[in-house]
Structure formats: C-alpha cells, structure tokens
Tab-separated table of C-alpha atoms and ligand atoms in Angstrom:
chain	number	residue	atom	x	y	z
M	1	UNK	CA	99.895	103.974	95.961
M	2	UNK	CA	96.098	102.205	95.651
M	3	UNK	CA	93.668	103.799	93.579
M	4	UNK	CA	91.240	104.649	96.686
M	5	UNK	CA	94.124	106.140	98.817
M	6	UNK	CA	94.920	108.447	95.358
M	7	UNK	CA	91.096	109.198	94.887
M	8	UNK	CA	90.998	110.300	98.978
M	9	UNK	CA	94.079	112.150	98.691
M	10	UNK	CA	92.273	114.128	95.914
M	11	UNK	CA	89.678	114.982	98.258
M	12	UNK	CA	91.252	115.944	100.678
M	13	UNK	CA	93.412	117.847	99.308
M	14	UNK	CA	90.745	120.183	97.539
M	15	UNK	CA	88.509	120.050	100.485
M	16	UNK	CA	91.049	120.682	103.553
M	17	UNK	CA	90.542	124.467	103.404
M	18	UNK	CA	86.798	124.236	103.932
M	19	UNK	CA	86.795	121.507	106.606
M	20	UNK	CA	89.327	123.376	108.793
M	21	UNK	CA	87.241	126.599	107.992
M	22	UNK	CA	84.235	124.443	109.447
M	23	UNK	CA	85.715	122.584	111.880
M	24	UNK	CA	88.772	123.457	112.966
M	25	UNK	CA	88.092	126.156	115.580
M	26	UNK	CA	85.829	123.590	117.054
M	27	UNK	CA	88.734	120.605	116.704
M	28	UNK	CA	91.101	123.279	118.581
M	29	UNK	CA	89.207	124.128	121.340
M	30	UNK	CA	88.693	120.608	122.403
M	31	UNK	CA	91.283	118.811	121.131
M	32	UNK	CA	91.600	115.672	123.627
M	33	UNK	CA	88.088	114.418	122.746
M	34	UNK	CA	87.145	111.853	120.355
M	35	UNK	CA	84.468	111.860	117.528
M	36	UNK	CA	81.807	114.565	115.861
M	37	UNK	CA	80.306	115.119	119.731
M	38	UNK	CA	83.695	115.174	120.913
M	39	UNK	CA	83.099	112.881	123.919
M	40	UNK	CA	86.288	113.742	126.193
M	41	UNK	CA	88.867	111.560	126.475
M	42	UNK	CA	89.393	112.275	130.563
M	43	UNK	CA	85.900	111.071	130.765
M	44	UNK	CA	86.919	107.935	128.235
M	45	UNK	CA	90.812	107.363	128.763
M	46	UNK	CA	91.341	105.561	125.601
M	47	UNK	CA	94.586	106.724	125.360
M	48	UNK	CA	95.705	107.189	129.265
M	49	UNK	CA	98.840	108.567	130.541
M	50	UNK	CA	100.985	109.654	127.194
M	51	UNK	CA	104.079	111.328	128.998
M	52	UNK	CA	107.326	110.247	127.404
M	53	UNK	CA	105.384	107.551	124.845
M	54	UNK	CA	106.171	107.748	121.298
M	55	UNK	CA	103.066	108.494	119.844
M	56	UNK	CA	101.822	108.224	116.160
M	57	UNK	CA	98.391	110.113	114.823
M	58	UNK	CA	97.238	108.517	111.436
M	59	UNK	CA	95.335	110.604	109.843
M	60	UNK	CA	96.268	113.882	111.694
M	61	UNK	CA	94.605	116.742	109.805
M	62	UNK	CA	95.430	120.004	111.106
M	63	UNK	CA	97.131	118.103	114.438
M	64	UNK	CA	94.412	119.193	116.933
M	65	UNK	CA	95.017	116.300	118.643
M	66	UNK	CA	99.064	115.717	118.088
M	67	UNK	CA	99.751	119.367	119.634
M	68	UNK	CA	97.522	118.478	122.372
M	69	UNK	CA	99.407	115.268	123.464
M	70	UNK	CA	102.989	116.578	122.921
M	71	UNK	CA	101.841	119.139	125.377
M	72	UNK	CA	101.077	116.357	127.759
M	73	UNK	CA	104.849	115.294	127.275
M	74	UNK	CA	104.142	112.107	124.508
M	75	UNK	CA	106.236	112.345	121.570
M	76	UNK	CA	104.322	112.465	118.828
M	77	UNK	CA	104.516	112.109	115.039
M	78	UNK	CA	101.720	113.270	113.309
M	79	UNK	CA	101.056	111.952	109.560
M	80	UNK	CA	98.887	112.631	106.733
M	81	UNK	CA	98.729	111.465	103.067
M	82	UNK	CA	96.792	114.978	102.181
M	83	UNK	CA	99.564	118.219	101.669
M	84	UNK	CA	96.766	120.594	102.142
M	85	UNK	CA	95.323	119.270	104.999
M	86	UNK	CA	99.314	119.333	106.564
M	87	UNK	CA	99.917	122.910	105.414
M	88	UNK	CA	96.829	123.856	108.135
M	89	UNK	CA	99.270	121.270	110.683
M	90	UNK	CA	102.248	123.527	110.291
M	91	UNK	CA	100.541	126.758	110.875
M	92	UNK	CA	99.378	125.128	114.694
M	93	UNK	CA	102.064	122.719	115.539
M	94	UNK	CA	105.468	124.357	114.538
M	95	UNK	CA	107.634	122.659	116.236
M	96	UNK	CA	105.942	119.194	115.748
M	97	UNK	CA	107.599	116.403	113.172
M	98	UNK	CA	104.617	116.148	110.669
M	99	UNK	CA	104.819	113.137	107.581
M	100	UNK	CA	103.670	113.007	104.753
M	101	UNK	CA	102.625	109.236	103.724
M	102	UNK	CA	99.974	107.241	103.170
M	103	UNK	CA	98.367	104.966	106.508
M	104	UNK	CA	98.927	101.860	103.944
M	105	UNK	CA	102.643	102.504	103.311
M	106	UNK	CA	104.244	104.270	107.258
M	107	UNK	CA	108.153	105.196	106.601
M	108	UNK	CA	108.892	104.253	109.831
M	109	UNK	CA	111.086	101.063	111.546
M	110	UNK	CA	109.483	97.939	113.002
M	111	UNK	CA	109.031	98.806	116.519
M	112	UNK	CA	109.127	102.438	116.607
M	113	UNK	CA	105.906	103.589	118.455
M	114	UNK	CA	103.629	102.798	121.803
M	115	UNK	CA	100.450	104.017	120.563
M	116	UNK	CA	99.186	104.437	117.263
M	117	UNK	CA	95.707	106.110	117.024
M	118	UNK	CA	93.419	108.111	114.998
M	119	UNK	CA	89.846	110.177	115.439
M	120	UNK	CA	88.765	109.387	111.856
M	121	UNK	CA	91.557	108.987	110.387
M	122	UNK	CA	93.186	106.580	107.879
M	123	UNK	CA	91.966	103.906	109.385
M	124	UNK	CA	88.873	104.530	108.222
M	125	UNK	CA	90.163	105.314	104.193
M	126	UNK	CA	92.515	102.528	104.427
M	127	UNK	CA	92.218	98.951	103.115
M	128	UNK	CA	92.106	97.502	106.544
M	129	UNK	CA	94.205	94.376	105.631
M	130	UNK	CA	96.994	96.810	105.098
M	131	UNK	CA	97.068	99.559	106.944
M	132	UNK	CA	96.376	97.319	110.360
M	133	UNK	CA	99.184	95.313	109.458
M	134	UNK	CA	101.422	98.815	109.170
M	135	UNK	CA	100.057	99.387	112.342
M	136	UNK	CA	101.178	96.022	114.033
M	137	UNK	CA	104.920	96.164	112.394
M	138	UNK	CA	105.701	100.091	113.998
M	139	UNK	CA	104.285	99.232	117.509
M	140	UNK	CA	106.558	97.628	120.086
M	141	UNK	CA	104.920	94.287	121.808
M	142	UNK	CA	102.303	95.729	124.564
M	143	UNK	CA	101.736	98.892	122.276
M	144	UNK	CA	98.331	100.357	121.505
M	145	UNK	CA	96.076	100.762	118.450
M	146	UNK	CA	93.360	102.400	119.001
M	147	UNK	CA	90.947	104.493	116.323
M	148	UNK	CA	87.671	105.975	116.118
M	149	UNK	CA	85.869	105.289	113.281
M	150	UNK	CA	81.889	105.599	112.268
M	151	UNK	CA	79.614	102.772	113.838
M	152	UNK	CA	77.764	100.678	110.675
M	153	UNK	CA	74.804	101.489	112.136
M	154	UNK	CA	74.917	104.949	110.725
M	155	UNK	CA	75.342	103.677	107.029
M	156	UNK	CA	72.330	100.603	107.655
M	157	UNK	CA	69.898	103.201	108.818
M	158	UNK	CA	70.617	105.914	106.298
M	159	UNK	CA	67.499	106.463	103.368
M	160	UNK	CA	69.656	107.353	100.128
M	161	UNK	CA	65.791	108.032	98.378
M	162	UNK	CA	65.145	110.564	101.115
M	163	UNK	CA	68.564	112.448	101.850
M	164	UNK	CA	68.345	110.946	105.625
M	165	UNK	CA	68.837	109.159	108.676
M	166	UNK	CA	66.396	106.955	110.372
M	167	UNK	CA	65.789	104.617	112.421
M	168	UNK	CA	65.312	101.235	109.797
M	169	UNK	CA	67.807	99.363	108.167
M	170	UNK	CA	67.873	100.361	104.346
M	171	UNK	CA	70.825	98.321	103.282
M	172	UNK	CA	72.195	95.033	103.584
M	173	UNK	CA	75.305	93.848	106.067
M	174	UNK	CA	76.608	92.247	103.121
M	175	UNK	CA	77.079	96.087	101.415
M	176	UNK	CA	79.554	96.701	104.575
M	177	UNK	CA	83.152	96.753	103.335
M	178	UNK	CA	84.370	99.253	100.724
M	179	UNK	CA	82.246	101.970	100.782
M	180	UNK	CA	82.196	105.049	98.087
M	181	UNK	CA	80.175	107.541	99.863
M	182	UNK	CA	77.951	110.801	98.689
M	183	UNK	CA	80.355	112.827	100.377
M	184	UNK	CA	83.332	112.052	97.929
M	185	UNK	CA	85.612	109.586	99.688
M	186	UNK	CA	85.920	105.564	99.643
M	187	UNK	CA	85.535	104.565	103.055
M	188	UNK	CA	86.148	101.363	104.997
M	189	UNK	CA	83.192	100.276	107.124
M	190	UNK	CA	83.393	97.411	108.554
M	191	UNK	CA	81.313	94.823	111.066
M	192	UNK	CA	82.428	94.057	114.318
M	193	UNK	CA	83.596	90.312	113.359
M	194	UNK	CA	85.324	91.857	110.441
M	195	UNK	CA	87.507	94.312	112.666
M	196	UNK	CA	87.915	91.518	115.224
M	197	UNK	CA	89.535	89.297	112.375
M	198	UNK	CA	91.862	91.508	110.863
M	199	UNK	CA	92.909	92.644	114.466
M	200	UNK	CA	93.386	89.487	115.214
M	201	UNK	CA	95.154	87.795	112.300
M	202	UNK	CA	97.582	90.978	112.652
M	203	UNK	CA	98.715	90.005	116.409
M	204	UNK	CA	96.000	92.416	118.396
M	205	UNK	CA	93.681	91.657	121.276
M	206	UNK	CA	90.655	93.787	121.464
M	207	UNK	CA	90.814	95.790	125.075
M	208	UNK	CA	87.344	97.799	124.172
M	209	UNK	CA	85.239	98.752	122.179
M	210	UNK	CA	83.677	102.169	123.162
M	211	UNK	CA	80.671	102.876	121.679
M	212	UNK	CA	79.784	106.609	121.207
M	213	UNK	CA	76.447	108.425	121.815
M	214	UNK	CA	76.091	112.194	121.810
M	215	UNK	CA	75.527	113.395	125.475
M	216	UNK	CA	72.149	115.458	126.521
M	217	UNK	CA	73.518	118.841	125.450
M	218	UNK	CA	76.571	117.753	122.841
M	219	UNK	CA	76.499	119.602	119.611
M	220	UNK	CA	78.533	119.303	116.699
M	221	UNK	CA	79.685	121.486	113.321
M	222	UNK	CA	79.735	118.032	111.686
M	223	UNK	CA	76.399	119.158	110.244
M	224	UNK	CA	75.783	116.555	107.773
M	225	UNK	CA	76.808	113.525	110.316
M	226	UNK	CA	74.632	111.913	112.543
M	227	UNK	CA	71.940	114.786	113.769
M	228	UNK	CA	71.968	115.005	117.820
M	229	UNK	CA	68.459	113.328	118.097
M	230	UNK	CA	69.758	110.019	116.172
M	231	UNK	CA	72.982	109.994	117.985
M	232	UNK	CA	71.728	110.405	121.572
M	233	UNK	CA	69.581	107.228	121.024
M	234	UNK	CA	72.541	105.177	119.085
M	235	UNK	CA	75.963	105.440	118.949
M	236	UNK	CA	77.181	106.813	115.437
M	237	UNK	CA	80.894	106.215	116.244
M	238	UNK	CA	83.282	103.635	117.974
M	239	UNK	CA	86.423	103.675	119.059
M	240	UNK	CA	88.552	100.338	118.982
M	241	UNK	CA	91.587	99.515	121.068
M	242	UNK	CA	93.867	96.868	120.754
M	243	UNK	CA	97.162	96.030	122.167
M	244	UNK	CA	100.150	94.221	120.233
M	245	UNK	CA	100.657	90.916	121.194
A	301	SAM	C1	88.131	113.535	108.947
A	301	SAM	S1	89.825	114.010	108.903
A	301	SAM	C2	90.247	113.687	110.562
A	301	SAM	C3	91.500	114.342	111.011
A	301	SAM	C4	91.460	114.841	112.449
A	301	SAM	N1	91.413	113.791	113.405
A	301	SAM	C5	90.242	115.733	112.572
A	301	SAM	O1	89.359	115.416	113.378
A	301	SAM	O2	90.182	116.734	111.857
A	301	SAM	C6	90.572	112.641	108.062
A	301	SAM	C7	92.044	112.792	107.769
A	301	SAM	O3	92.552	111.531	107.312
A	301	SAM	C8	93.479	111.783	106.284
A	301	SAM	N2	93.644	110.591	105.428
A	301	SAM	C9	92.770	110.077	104.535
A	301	SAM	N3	93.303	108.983	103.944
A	301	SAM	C10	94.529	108.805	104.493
A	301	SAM	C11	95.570	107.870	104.272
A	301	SAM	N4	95.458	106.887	103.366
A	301	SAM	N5	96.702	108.000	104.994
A	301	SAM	C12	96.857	108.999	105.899
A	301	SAM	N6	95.907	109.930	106.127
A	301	SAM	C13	94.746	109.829	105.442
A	301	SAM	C14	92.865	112.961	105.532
A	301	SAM	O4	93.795	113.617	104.714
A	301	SAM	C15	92.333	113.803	106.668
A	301	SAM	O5	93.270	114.742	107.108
C-alpha cells in the first residue's frame, strides 16, 4: 500500500465518526445527488438507468449512495479503504456486499462491472495513474467511469494568509497535482488536460464533463467547502464521465 493511501486511511479512519455525525443525515436524505450542494442526479443523469448493472462505488463512506442504487435494482458493490468509515456502511446497508480495499489495488476480475463511480471518493485520494487504470481493467468495454471530484478552481482561488476563498488566483497551475491539504488528507487535483490524458492513455473517452454550481437556494453542512456565494458564481466541483473503449 502507498504512503498517501496509508496516511488517508489514517484520516479517515479517526475522522469517520465526526463526518457521518456532520454529514451523514444530510448524505441520507438525498442520497442520489452529487457533490457538497447535492445537485440531483434526475436533474443531471450521470449515471442513468442502473437496473440490473453491476455497479461499483469507490470511495463509498457510509453507502448513501450504494443503498440508494441497489434500491433502484443495480447491483452494487460498495468499497472503502477506511474500516471506520465501513462500520457506519453496515449499520445502513445490511444486506449490501461492502469491501474493504484500497481504489489503487480493487480485488476484483478484469471485466466485472458497468459503472464504476464515486462522489468524492478515491478518485480523488488516489494516484490517478493507478487507480484509473484499476478502473479501466474491472469495467467491461462500453462501461462507465464517472466521479465527482473538486474543480481546481477552488484550490487557485483559495488565500492560505487569510483562511479564505476568493475570487483571485493565489497559486500557480504548476502546484496542481499532489496536493497535502489543511484539512489532513493528500489529495489529487488535477487540470483538465491532465484528467483527459490519463483517461485517455487508460482506454476512456470523455462523454462530459459537468461542471457544478450551487443552485439559488442550495445549502450545504460541508461548512468549510466552498461557501454558497463563491459556488453560485463558479463551479467548485466536476463530475467526469468516461466510457471504456
Ligand atoms: C468525502 S468521503 C465521500 C464518501 C461518500 N461519497 C460521501 O459523500 O460521504 C471520501 C471517502 O473516500 C474514502 N477513501 C479515501 N481514500 C481511499 C482509497 N484509497 N480507496 C478507497 N476509498 C478511499 C474515504 O475512506 C471516505 O470514506
């Protein structure tokens, strides 16, 4: 196991009691909707029509979304590298396989799933190089990848010095990449051309990407993300989706 996926295993593990405790009521009561505003996926159908698919979440937390689809007849898997954060997945989705693995190293066959997604999830704590080219092995030819992930614009515009977002650019593009953030956890942000490459070079075609802005009235208990003024003016988040060659 990489020494970033062990560090934000670490984190998540100690802090999985008081995200769920802070978000997870939230997560629950609109579970089919993607990102801190929780734009909703009939409005965005990212995912589409998931009866009888074989469905993987990477990155599934407490399985807010994973209960949500098997409900709409997919069959899902839902996976996490964090035991604490799966412990809160049990207690919600009895019945539901839940794995626990890393989104660089998937115990599954070549082949084995139609959609692979995430709402923040290892895609965004994984070294991109390998966890896209996990992703590209389990799908079958014509399946879907698709993850939301924070837009770079919310790390360019944020002022370190003053605790805050803005609206000017206070870092470089070149300090996109690996990111060890404030929070605790070592995040992969990347550009679009980035994304587009390692898609790319790992069999994918880019469908969309869906760029996310907080409607007039959306709210969030994501309190230290993107505040609503910021976010109704730029998108914070993104959502990519990509089909296997
Ligand atoms: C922000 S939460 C999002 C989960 C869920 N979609 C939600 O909205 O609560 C991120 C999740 O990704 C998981 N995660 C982080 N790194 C991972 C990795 N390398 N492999 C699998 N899961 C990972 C964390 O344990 C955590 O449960």
């Amino acid at each position: 196991m990489s020494s970033h996926v062990r560090h934000n295993r670490a984190f998540w593990d100690a802090d999985a009691d008081s995200y769920q405790a802070a978000h997870g009521e939230q997560l629950a009561r609109s579970p089919l909707a993607w990102g801190a505003y929780r734009v909703p996926e009939s409005e965005l159908q990212v995912l589409g029509d998931v009866d009888g698919l074989r469905v993987l979440e990477l990155g599934c937390g407490a399985a807010q979304w994973s209960v949500a689809l098997a409900e709409r007849g997919a069959r899902v898997v839902g996976l996490d590298v964090s035991h604490a954060q799966l412990l809160h997945a049990r207690r919600s989705a009895a019945t539901l396989p839940l794995v626990h693995a890393s989104g660089e190293q998937l115990p599954f066959a070549d082949s084995s799933f139609d959609v692979v997604f995430c709402d923040h999830g290892a895609l965004s704590f994984c070294d991109p190089d390998v966890s896209v080219s996990e992703c590209a092995r389990l799908l079958r030819p014509g399946g879907l990848l698709a993850f939301c992930c924070t837009h770079p614009m919310l790390y360019l515009t944020w002022d370190d010095a003053r605790d805050q977002q803005t609206r000017k650019l206070h870092i470089d593009y070149s300090q996109l990449g690996q990111m060890a953030l404030d929070e605790g956890t070592i995040d992969w942000v990347l550009p679009p051309g980035a994304w587009i490459k390692v898609l790319r070079a790992n069999g994918f075609e880019v469908e969309d990407l869906v760029e996310l802005c907080a409607g007039e009235d959306a709210s969030t208990t994501y309190l230290d993300f993107a505040p609503p003024k910021w976010a109704r003016r730029w998108p914070a988040e993104w959502i990519w989706k990509a089909r296997r060659r």
